[in-house]
Short mmCIF file of C-alpha atoms in Angstrom, two decimals:
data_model
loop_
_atom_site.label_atom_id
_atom_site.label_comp_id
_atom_site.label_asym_id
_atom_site.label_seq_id
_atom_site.Cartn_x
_atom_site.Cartn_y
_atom_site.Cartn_z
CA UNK A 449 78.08 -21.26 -84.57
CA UNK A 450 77.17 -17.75 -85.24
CA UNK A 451 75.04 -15.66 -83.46
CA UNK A 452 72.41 -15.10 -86.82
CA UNK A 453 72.64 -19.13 -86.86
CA UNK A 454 71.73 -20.07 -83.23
CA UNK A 455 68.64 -17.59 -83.74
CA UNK A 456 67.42 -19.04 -87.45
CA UNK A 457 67.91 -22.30 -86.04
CA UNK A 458 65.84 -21.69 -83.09
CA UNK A 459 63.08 -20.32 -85.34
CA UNK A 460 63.12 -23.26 -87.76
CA UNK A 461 63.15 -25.72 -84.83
CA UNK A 462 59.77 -23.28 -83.28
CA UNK A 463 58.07 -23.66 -86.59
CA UNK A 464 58.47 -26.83 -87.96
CA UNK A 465 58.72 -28.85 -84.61
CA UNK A 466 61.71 -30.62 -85.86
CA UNK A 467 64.56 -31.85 -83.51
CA UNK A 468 67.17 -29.34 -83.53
CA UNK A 469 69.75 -31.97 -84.57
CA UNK A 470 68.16 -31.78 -87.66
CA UNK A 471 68.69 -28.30 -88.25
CA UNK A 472 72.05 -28.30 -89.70
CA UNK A 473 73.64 -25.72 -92.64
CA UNK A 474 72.76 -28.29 -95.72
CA UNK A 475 69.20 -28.86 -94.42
CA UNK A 476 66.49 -28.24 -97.15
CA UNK A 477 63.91 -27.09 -95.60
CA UNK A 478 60.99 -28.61 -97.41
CA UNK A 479 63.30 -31.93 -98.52
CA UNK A 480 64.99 -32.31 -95.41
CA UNK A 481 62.84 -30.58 -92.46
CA UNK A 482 59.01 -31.77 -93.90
CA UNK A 483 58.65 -28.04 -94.82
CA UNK A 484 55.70 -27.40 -97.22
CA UNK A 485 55.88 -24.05 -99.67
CA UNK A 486 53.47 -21.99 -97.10
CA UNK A 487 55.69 -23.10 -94.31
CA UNK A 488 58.75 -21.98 -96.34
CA UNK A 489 56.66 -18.32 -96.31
CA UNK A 490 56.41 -18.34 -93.00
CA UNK A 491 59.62 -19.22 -91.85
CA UNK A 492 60.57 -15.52 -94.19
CA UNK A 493 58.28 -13.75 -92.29
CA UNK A 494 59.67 -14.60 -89.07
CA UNK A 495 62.86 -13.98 -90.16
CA UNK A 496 61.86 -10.74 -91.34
CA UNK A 497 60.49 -9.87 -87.86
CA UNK A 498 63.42 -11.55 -85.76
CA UNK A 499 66.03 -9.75 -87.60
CA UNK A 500 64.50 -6.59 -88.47
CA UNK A 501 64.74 -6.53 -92.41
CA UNK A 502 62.43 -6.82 -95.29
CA UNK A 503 63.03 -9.97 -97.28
CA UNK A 504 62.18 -9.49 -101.03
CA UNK A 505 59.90 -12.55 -102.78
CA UNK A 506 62.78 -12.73 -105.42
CA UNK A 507 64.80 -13.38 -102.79
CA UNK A 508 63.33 -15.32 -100.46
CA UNK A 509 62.84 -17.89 -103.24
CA UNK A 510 66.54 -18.47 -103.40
CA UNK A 511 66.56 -19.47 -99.46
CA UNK A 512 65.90 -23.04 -99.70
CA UNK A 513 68.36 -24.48 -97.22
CA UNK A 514 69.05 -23.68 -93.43
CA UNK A 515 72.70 -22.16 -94.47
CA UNK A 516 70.99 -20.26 -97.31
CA UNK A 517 68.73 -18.34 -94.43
CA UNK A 518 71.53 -17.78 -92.61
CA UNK A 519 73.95 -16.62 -95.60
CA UNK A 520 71.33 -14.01 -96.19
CA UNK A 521 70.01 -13.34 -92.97
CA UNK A 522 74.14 -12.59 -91.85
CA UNK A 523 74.62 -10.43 -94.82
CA UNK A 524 71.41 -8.27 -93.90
CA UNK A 525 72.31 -7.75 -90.36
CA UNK A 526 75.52 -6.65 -91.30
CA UNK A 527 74.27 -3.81 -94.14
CA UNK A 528 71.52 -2.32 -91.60
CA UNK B 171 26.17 -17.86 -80.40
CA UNK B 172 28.19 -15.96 -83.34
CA UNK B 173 29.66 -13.77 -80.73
CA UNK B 174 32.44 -11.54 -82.14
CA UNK B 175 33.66 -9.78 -79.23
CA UNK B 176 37.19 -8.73 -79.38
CA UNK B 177 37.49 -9.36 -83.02
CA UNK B 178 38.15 -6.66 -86.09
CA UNK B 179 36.97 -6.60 -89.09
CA UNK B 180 36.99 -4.26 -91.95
CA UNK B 181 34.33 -4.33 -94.85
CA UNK B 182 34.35 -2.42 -98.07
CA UNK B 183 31.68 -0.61 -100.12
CA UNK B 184 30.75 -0.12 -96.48
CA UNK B 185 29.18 3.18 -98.04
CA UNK B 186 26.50 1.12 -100.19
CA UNK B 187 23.52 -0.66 -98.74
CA UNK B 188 24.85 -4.03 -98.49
CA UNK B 189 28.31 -3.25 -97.17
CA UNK B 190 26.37 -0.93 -94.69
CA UNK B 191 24.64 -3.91 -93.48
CA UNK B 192 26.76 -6.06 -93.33
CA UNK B 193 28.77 -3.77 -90.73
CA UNK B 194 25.89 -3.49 -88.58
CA UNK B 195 25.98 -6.88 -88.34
CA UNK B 196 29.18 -7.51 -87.05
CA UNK B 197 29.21 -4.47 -85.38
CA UNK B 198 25.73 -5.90 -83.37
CA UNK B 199 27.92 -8.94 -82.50
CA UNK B 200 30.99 -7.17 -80.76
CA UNK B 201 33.04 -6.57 -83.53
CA UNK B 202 35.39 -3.67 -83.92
CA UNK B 203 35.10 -2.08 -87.65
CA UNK B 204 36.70 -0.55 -90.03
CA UNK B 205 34.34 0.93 -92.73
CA UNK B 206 35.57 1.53 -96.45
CA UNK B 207 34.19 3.04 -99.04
CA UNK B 208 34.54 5.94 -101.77
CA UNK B 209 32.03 8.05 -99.96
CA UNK B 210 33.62 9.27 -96.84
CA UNK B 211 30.59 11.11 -95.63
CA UNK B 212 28.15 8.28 -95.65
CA UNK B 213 30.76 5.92 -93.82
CA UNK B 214 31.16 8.87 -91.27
CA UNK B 215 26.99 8.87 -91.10
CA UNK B 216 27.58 4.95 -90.79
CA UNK B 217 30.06 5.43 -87.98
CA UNK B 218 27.78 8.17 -86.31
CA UNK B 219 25.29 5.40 -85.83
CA UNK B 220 27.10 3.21 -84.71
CA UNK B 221 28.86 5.08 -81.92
CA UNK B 222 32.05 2.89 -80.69
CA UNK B 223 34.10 0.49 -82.09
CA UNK B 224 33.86 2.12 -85.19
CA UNK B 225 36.86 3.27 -87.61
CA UNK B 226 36.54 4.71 -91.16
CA UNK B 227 39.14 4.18 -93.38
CA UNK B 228 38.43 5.54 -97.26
CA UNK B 229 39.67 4.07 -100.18
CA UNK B 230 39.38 4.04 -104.00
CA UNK B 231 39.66 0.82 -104.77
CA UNK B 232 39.89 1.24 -108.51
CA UNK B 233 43.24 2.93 -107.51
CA UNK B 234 45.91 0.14 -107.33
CA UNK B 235 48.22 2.30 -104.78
CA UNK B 236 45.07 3.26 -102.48
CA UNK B 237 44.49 -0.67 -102.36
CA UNK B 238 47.82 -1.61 -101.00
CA UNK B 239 47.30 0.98 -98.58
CA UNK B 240 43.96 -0.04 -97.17
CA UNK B 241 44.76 -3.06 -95.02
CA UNK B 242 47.35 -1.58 -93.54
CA UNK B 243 45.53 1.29 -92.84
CA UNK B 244 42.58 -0.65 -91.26
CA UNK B 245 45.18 -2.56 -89.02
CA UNK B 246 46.53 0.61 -87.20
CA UNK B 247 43.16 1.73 -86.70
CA UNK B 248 42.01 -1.77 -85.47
CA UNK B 249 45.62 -3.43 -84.03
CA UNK B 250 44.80 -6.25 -86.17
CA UNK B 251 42.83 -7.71 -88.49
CA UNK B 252 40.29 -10.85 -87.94
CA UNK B 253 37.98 -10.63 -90.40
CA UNK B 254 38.07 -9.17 -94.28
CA UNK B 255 35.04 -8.28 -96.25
CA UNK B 256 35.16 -7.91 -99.50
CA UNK B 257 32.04 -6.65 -100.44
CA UNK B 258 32.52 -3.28 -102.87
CA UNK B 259 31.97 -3.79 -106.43
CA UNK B 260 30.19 -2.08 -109.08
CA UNK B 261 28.72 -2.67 -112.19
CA UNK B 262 29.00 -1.74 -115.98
CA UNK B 263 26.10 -3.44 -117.60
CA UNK B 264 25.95 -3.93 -121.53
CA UNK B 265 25.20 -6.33 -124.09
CA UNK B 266 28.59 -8.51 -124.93
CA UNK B 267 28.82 -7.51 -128.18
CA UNK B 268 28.65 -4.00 -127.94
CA UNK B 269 30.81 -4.09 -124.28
CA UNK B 270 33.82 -1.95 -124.00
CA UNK B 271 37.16 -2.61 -122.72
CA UNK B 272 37.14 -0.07 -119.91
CA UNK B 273 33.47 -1.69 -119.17
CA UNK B 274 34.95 -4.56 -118.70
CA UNK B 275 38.31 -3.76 -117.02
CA UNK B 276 36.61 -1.73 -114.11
CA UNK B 277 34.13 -4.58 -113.24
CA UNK B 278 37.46 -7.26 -112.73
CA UNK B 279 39.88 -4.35 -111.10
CA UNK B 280 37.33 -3.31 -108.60
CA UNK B 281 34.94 -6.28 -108.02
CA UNK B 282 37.77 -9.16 -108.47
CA UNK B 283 41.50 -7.77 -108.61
CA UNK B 284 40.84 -5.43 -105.76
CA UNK B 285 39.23 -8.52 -103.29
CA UNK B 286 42.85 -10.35 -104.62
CA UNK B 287 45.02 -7.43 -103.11
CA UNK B 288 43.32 -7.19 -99.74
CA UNK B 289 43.70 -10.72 -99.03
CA UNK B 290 46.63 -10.68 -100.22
CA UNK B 291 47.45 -8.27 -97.66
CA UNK B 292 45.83 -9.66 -95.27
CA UNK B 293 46.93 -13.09 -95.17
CA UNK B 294 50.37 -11.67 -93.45
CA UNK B 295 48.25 -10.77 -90.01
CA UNK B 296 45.71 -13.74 -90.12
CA UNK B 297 48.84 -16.24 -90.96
CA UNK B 298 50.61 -15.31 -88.11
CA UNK B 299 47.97 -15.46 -85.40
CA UNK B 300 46.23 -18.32 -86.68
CA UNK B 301 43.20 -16.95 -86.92
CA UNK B 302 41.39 -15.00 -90.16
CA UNK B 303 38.11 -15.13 -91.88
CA UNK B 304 37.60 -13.89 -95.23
CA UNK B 305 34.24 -13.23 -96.67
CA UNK B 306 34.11 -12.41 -100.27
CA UNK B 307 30.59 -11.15 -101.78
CA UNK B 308 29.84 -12.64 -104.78
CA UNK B 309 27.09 -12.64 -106.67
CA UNK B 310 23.98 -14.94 -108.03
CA UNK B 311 24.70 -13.68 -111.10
CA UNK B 312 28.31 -15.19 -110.91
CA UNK B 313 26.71 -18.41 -110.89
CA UNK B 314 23.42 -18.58 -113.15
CA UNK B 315 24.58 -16.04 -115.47
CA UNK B 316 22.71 -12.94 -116.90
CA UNK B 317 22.32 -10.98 -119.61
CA UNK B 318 23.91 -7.83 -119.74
CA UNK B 319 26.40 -8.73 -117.26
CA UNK B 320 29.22 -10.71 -118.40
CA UNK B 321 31.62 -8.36 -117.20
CA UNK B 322 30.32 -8.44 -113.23
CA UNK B 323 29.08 -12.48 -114.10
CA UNK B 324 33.03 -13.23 -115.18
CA UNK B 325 34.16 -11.10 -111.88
CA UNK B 326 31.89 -12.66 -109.42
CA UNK B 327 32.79 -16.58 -110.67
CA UNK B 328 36.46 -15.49 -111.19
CA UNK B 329 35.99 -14.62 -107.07
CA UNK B 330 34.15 -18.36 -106.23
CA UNK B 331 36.90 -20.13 -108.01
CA UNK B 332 39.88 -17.98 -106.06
CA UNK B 333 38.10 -17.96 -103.00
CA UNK B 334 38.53 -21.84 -103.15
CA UNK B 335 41.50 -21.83 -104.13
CA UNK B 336 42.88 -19.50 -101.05
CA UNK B 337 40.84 -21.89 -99.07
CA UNK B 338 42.89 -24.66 -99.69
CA UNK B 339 46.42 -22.87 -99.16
CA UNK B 340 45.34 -21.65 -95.92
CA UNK B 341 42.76 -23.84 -94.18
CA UNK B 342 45.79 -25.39 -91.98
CA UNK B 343 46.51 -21.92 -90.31
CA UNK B 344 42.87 -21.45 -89.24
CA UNK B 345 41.73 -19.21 -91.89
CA UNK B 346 38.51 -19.68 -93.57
CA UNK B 347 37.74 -18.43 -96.93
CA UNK B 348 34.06 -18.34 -98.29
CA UNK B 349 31.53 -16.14 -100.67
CA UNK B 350 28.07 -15.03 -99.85
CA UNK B 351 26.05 -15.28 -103.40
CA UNK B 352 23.04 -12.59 -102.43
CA UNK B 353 20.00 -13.28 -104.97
CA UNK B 354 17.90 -10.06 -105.25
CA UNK B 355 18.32 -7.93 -102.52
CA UNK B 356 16.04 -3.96 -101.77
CA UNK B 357 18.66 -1.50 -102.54
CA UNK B 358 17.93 1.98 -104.05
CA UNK B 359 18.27 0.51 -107.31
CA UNK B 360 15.14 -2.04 -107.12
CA UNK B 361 13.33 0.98 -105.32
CA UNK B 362 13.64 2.49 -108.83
CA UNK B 363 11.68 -0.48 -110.37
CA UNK B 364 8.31 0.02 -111.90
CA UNK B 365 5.59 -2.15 -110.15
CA UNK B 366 5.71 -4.27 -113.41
CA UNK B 367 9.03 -5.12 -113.38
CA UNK B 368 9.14 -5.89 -109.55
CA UNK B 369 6.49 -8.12 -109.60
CA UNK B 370 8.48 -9.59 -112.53
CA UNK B 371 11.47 -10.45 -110.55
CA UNK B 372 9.45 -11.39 -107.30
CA UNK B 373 7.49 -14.14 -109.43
CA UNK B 374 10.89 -16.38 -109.85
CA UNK B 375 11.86 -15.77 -105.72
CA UNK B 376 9.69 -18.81 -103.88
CA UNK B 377 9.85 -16.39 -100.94
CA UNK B 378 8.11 -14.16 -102.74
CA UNK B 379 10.06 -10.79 -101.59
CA UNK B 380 13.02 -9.33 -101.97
CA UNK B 381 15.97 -10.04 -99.54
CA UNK B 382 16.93 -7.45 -97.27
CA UNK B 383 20.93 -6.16 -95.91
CA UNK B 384 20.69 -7.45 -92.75
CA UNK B 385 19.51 -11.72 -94.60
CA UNK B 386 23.23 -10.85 -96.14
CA UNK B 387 24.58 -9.34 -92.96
CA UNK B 388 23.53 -12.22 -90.90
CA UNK B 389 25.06 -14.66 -93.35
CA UNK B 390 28.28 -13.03 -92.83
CA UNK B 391 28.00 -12.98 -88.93
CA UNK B 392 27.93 -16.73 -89.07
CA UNK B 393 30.52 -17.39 -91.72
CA UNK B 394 32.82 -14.74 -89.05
CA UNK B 395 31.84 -16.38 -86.08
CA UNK B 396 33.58 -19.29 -84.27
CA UNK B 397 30.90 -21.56 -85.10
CA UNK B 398 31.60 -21.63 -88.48
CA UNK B 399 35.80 -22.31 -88.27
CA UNK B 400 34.71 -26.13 -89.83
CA UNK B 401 32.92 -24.05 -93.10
CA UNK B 402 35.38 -22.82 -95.87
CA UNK B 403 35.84 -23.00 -99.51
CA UNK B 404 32.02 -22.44 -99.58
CA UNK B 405 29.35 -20.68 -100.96
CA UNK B 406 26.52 -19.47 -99.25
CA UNK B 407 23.29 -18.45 -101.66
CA UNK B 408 21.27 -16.45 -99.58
CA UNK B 409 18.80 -15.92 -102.74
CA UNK B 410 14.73 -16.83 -100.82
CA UNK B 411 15.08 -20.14 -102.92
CA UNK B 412 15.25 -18.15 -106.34
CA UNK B 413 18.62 -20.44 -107.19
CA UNK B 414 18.76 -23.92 -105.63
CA UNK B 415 22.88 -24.91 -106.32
#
């Protein structure tokens, strides 16, 4: 596992108190993880502040899975 | 009781009477603030009086950029913001049918789409610490109607109905959202009234005077202070009985 993945899964596991089993690549967050829509908002912003980047809202709407976050979040890390 | 030590809060049309007020207020229990208004040198006379934990931080809030800028702004003066009141508005009386566009598109920028903007803004800090009060100032008026004023009337419901709905999104973070409705309250406006027309408006207030800043400021220390966390979606006529809702 990647080094973006082992940090968006530790932040997923720290805000939705979900086992970190759980947390896997196809994991929806609000399907899969009990997620409501302001969790899903908040999960962005900590994203935003663990990796340093500015997530747009059109954007952050298409991250609905774990492996979706970390798509993105990889991508992002590596264009700073 | 009410004590607001070590929180921030910033309060708009902090320049007018009521925003004035309602500064001292939560300046008198601990607060840090950050006054905003249009009128820089009566929020520095504000500050002056004040002494310490006092910031001023200007803005136009008919200007859409200046808005954005604001609660930002108010957070690097403060470190972070607790407590957001929206309290600036203006009106643009004139009979409906004769009521311009502009009339009416000043009233909802400044008095509803602006309060929309600075939570908006705000909801960033307060989400993340778990904490945040916001304190909209409606409006009587927003509530019973009245001639004249169905621009500010459509405003001040249009804030009771969002206020609600904010309230709802965010209770489960620890954020409270809830309007003060002042009734008549002394201002330099009813200082301009004739005897006639004052004793007029006192006849339909039970407490037979007007209400002063600090009946609205007090309100708004409560609805900031910890004893209050259980109170939101509410709100609050502070009106000496003239409206019984």
């Amino acid at each position: 596992m990647s080094d973006v993945a082992e940090r968006v899964k530790k932040i997923v596991v720290e805000h939705l108190g979900v086992d970190a089993d759980k947390v896997v690549e196809s994991a929806n967050f609000i399907d899969d993880l009990g997620a409501d829509s302001l969790d899903t908002v908040e999960l962005v912003m900590a994203f935003e502040e663990e990796f340093g980047v500015e997530i747009p809202d059109d954007q952050a709407e298409t991250i609905v899975t774990v492996g979706d976050a970390v798509k993105f979040l990889e991508k992002a890390s590596a264009d700073k | 009781m009410f004590d607001l030590t070590g929180r921030s809060a910033l309060v708009t049309g902090a320049s007018g009477g009521l925003g004035g007020a309602i500064a001292r207020a939560l300046h008198a229990q601990g607060a840090v603030v950050a006054l905003s208004g249009t009128r820089r040198e009566a929020l520095e006379a504000l500050a002056a009086e004040l002494g310490d934990r006092v910031h001023v931080t200007p803005c136009d809030l008919s200007d859409p950029a200046a808005v954005e800028r604001l609660v930002p702004a108010a957070e690097a003066a403060l470190g972070a913001l607790d407590v957001l009141v929206n309290n600036a508005g203006v009106t643009r009386d004139n009979l409906f049918m004769r009521m311009k566009d502009a009339e009416w598109d000043t009233v909802l920028a400044i008095n509803l789409t602006a309060a929309f903007r600075l939570s908006r803004a705000a909801l960033k800090g307060m989400m993340k610490r778990r904490f945040g009060r916001i304190i909209n100032i409606t409006s009587i008026v927003g509530v019973t109607g009245n001639p004249g004023q169905g621009n500010y009337a459509a405003a001040k419901a249009g804030m009771i109905g969002m206020s609600k709905a904010l309230a709802a999104e965010v209770a489960s973070r620890g954020i409270t959202v809830n309007c003060i409705a002042p009734g008549f309250i002394a201002s330099p406006m009813t200082d301009a009234l004739s005897d006639k027309q004052r004793e007029q408006i006192l006849a339909s207030v039970p407490m037979g005077r007007l209400g002063s800043g600090a009946d609205i400021g007090a309100a708004a220390a409560w609805l900031a202070s910890p004893e209050a966390a259980y109170v939101t979606g509410q709100t609050l006529h502070v009106n000496g009985g003239m409206a019984m809702i």
